[in-house]
PDB file of C-alpha atoms in Angstrom:
ATOM      1  CA  MET A   4       0.170   0.069   0.134  1.00  0.00           C
ATOM      2  CA  LYS A   5       1.294   3.472  -0.840  1.00  0.00           C
ATOM      3  CA  LYS A   6       1.547   6.410   1.780  1.00  0.00           C
ATOM      4  CA  ILE A   7       0.625   9.538   0.382  1.00  0.00           C
ATOM      5  CA  MET A   8       0.495  12.744   2.571  1.00  0.00           C
ATOM      6  CA  ILE A   9      -2.192  15.331   1.344  1.00  0.00           C
ATOM      7  CA  ILE A  10      -1.148  19.041   2.788  1.00  0.00           C
ATOM      8  CA  ASP A  11      -4.258  21.847   2.373  1.00  0.00           C
ATOM      9  CA  ASP A  12      -4.626  24.746   4.391  1.00  0.00           C
ATOM     10  CA  GLU A  13      -8.289  24.575   3.203  1.00  0.00           C
ATOM     11  CA  LEU A  14     -10.349  22.111   5.203  1.00  0.00           C
ATOM     12  CA  ASP A  15     -12.928  21.469   2.454  1.00  0.00           C
ATOM     13  CA  ILE A  16     -10.231  20.676  -0.629  1.00  0.00           C
ATOM     14  CA  LEU A  17      -8.698  17.923   1.838  1.00  0.00           C
ATOM     15  CA  ASP A  18     -11.036  16.591   3.083  1.00  0.00           C
ATOM     16  CA  VAL A  19     -12.572  15.942  -0.621  1.00  0.00           C
ATOM     17  CA  LEU A  20      -8.675  14.772  -1.438  1.00  0.00           C
ATOM     18  CA  GLU A  21      -8.601  12.391   1.483  1.00  0.00           C
ATOM     19  CA  ARG A  22     -12.733  11.063   1.353  1.00  0.00           C
ATOM     20  CA  PHE A  23     -11.716  10.444  -2.776  1.00  0.00           C
ATOM     21  CA  LEU A  24      -7.821   8.770  -2.681  1.00  0.00           C
ATOM     22  CA  SER A  25      -9.161   7.133   0.374  1.00  0.00           C
ATOM     23  CA  ARG A  26     -11.840   5.009  -1.392  1.00  0.00           C
ATOM     24  CA  SER A  27      -9.716   3.098  -3.331  1.00  0.00           C
ATOM     25  CA  GLY A  28      -7.632   1.081  -0.490  1.00  0.00           C
ATOM     26  CA  ARG A  29      -4.500   1.181  -2.616  1.00  0.00           C
ATOM     27  CA  TYR A  30      -3.730   4.481  -0.550  1.00  0.00           C
ATOM     28  CA  GLU A  31      -2.562   5.554   2.719  1.00  0.00           C
ATOM     29  CA  ILE A  32      -3.951   8.963   3.360  1.00  0.00           C
ATOM     30  CA  SER A  33      -2.064  11.265   5.844  1.00  0.00           C
ATOM     31  CA  ALA A  34      -3.742  14.263   5.789  1.00  0.00           C
ATOM     32  CA  PHE A  35      -2.375  17.680   7.304  1.00  0.00           C
ATOM     33  CA  SER A  36      -4.439  21.551   7.085  1.00  0.00           C
ATOM     34  CA  ASN A  37      -0.756  22.417   9.412  1.00  0.00           C
ATOM     35  CA  PRO A  38       2.231  22.962   6.566  1.00  0.00           C
ATOM     36  CA  GLU A  39       4.681  23.177   9.521  1.00  0.00           C
ATOM     37  CA  ILE A  40       3.438  20.088  11.203  1.00  0.00           C
ATOM     38  CA  ALA A  41       3.037  18.178   8.027  1.00  0.00           C
ATOM     39  CA  LEU A  42       6.952  18.883   7.388  1.00  0.00           C
ATOM     40  CA  GLN A  43       8.321  17.702  10.782  1.00  0.00           C
ATOM     41  CA  LYS A  44       6.100  14.579   9.607  1.00  0.00           C
ATOM     42  CA  ALA A  45       7.117  13.862   6.152  1.00  0.00           C
ATOM     43  CA  LYS A  46      11.239  13.737   7.812  1.00  0.00           C
ATOM     44  CA  SER A  47      10.088  11.589  10.502  1.00  0.00           C
ATOM     45  CA  GLU A  48       8.396   8.781   8.422  1.00  0.00           C
ATOM     46  CA  SER A  49       8.508   7.495   4.978  1.00  0.00           C
ATOM     47  CA  TYR A  50       6.161   8.431   2.681  1.00  0.00           C
ATOM     48  CA  ASP A  51       5.422   7.850  -1.519  1.00  0.00           C
ATOM     49  CA  LEU A  52       4.148  11.021  -2.283  1.00  0.00           C
ATOM     50  CA  ILE A  53       3.338  14.087  -0.515  1.00  0.00           C
ATOM     51  CA  LEU A  54       0.448  16.233  -2.103  1.00  0.00           C
ATOM     52  CA  SER A  55       0.697  20.132  -0.933  1.00  0.00           C
ATOM     53  CA  ASP A  56      -1.057  23.069  -2.263  1.00  0.00           C
ATOM     54  CA  ILE A  57       1.629  25.791  -2.709  1.00  0.00           C
ATOM     55  CA  MET A  58      -0.137  28.980  -1.201  1.00  0.00           C
ATOM     56  CA  MET A  59      -0.467  28.366   2.725  1.00  0.00           C
ATOM     57  CA  PRO A  60       0.715  30.956   5.678  1.00  0.00           C
ATOM     58  CA  GLN A  61       3.525  29.754   7.487  1.00  0.00           C
ATOM     59  CA  VAL A  62       4.759  27.440   5.554  1.00  0.00           C
ATOM     60  CA  SER A  63       4.934  27.153   1.994  1.00  0.00           C
ATOM     61  CA  GLY A  64       4.185  24.697  -0.408  1.00  0.00           C
ATOM     62  CA  MET A  65       7.708  25.516  -1.714  1.00  0.00           C
ATOM     63  CA  ASP A  66       9.377  24.617   1.658  1.00  0.00           C
ATOM     64  CA  ILE A  67       7.629  21.427   2.002  1.00  0.00           C
ATOM     65  CA  LEU A  68       9.331  20.994  -1.359  1.00  0.00           C
ATOM     66  CA  LYS A  69      12.508  21.752  -0.183  1.00  0.00           C
ATOM     67  CA  GLY A  70      12.685  20.171   2.765  1.00  0.00           C
ATOM     68  CA  VAL A  71      11.014  17.106   1.884  1.00  0.00           C
ATOM     69  CA  LYS A  72      13.691  16.643  -0.730  1.00  0.00           C
ATOM     70  CA  SER A  73      16.948  17.558   1.110  1.00  0.00           C
ATOM     71  CA  HIS A  74      15.812  14.559   3.508  1.00  0.00           C
ATOM     72  CA  ASN A  75      14.861  12.174   0.958  1.00  0.00           C
ATOM     73  CA  ARG A  76      14.599  12.731  -2.694  1.00  0.00           C
ATOM     74  CA  MET A  77      13.263   9.504  -3.313  1.00  0.00           C
ATOM     75  CA  THR A  78       9.688  10.893  -2.002  1.00  0.00           C
ATOM     76  CA  LYS A  79       7.713  11.781  -5.009  1.00  0.00           C
ATOM     77  CA  VAL A  80       6.153  15.566  -4.703  1.00  0.00           C
ATOM     78  CA  ILE A  81       3.209  16.935  -6.478  1.00  0.00           C
ATOM     79  CA  LEU A  82       2.201  20.347  -5.710  1.00  0.00           C
ATOM     80  CA  MET A  83      -1.191  21.971  -6.011  1.00  0.00           C
ATOM     81  CA  THR A  84      -1.955  25.821  -7.221  1.00  0.00           C
ATOM     82  CA  ALA A  85      -4.647  28.221  -8.460  1.00  0.00           C
ATOM     83  CA  TYR A  86      -2.070  30.094  -9.612  1.00  0.00           C
ATOM     84  CA  SER A  87      -0.177  29.482 -12.825  1.00  0.00           C
ATOM     85  CA  ASN A  88       3.020  31.131 -12.144  1.00  0.00           C
ATOM     86  CA  LYS A  89       6.301  30.758 -14.439  1.00  0.00           C
ATOM     87  CA  HIS A  90       8.731  31.525 -11.809  1.00  0.00           C
ATOM     88  CA  LYS A  91       7.733  29.256  -8.854  1.00  0.00           C
ATOM     89  CA  GLU A  92       6.910  26.050 -11.263  1.00  0.00           C
ATOM     90  CA  GLN A  93      11.020  27.092 -12.673  1.00  0.00           C
ATOM     91  CA  GLN A  94      12.103  27.111  -8.994  1.00  0.00           C
ATOM     92  CA  SER A  95       9.803  24.346  -8.183  1.00  0.00           C
ATOM     93  CA  ASN A  96      11.706  22.025 -11.193  1.00  0.00           C
ATOM     94  CA  GLU A  97      14.795  22.883  -9.844  1.00  0.00           C
ATOM     95  CA  TYR A  98      13.910  21.962  -6.026  1.00  0.00           C
ATOM     96  CA  GLY A  99      12.817  18.363  -8.252  1.00  0.00           C
ATOM     97  CA  VAL A 100       9.459  18.436  -7.901  1.00  0.00           C
ATOM     98  CA  ASP A 101       7.057  15.555  -9.813  1.00  0.00           C
ATOM     99  CA  GLY A 102       4.382  16.760 -11.045  1.00  0.00           C
ATOM    100  CA  TYR A 103       1.467  19.624 -10.363  1.00  0.00           C
ATOM    101  CA  ILE A 104      -2.027  19.046 -10.621  1.00  0.00           C
ATOM    102  CA  HIS A 105      -4.283  22.960 -11.265  1.00  0.00           C
ATOM    103  CA  LYS A 106      -6.688  23.911  -8.694  1.00  0.00           C
ATOM    104  CA  PRO A 107     -10.003  23.883  -9.414  1.00  0.00           C
ATOM    105  CA  PHE A 108      -9.497  20.393  -9.960  1.00  0.00           C
ATOM    106  CA  GLN A 109     -11.464  19.700 -13.219  1.00  0.00           C
ATOM    107  CA  ASN A 110     -12.235  16.445 -11.317  1.00  0.00           C
ATOM    108  CA  LEU A 111     -10.907  13.940  -9.146  1.00  0.00           C
ATOM    109  CA  LYS A 112     -10.505  11.664 -12.188  1.00  0.00           C
ATOM    110  CA  VAL A 113      -7.913  14.126 -12.725  1.00  0.00           C
ATOM    111  CA  VAL A 114      -6.112  14.331  -9.370  1.00  0.00           C
ATOM    112  CA  GLU A 115      -5.629  10.790  -9.381  1.00  0.00           C
ATOM    113  CA  ASP A 116      -4.103  10.252 -13.055  1.00  0.00           C
ATOM    114  CA  VAL A 117      -1.388  12.017 -12.006  1.00  0.00           C
ATOM    115  CA  ILE A 118      -1.158  10.421  -8.596  1.00  0.00           C
ATOM    116  CA  ASN A 119      -1.067   7.823 -10.868  1.00  0.00           C
ATOM    117  CA  LYS A 120       1.162   8.139 -13.001  1.00  0.00           C
ATOM    118  CA  THR A 121       3.976   9.458 -10.752  1.00  0.00           C
ATOM    119  CA  ILE A 122       3.651   6.565  -7.672  1.00  0.00           C
ATOM    120  CA  GLY A 123       2.170   3.547 -10.470  1.00  0.00           C
TER     121      GLY A 123
END
């Protein structure tokens, strides 16, 4: 079973993603609305994938990406964003991002497809 961490300060999105990804039984999901706690957890436990919003208070998705990749380069990181920003995309590519999901989601199948392509 693949371990996925979801980080988003928007509780509605966090809840929908957690319920949707849990339904298949293929993933063990950990969901966090506090990115600081999530980053600590990501450094102390092993995850196959971290799905993180970019724009969050205190700790950004970019900070999550850098922290996770510096700790364990094998962990895949997909960033979610409502804002298309070429500079941020270029910067996240330099840090080793594994994919992007744009919000609002066209549908949850798109999210699942990106995850499946990233971790199989």
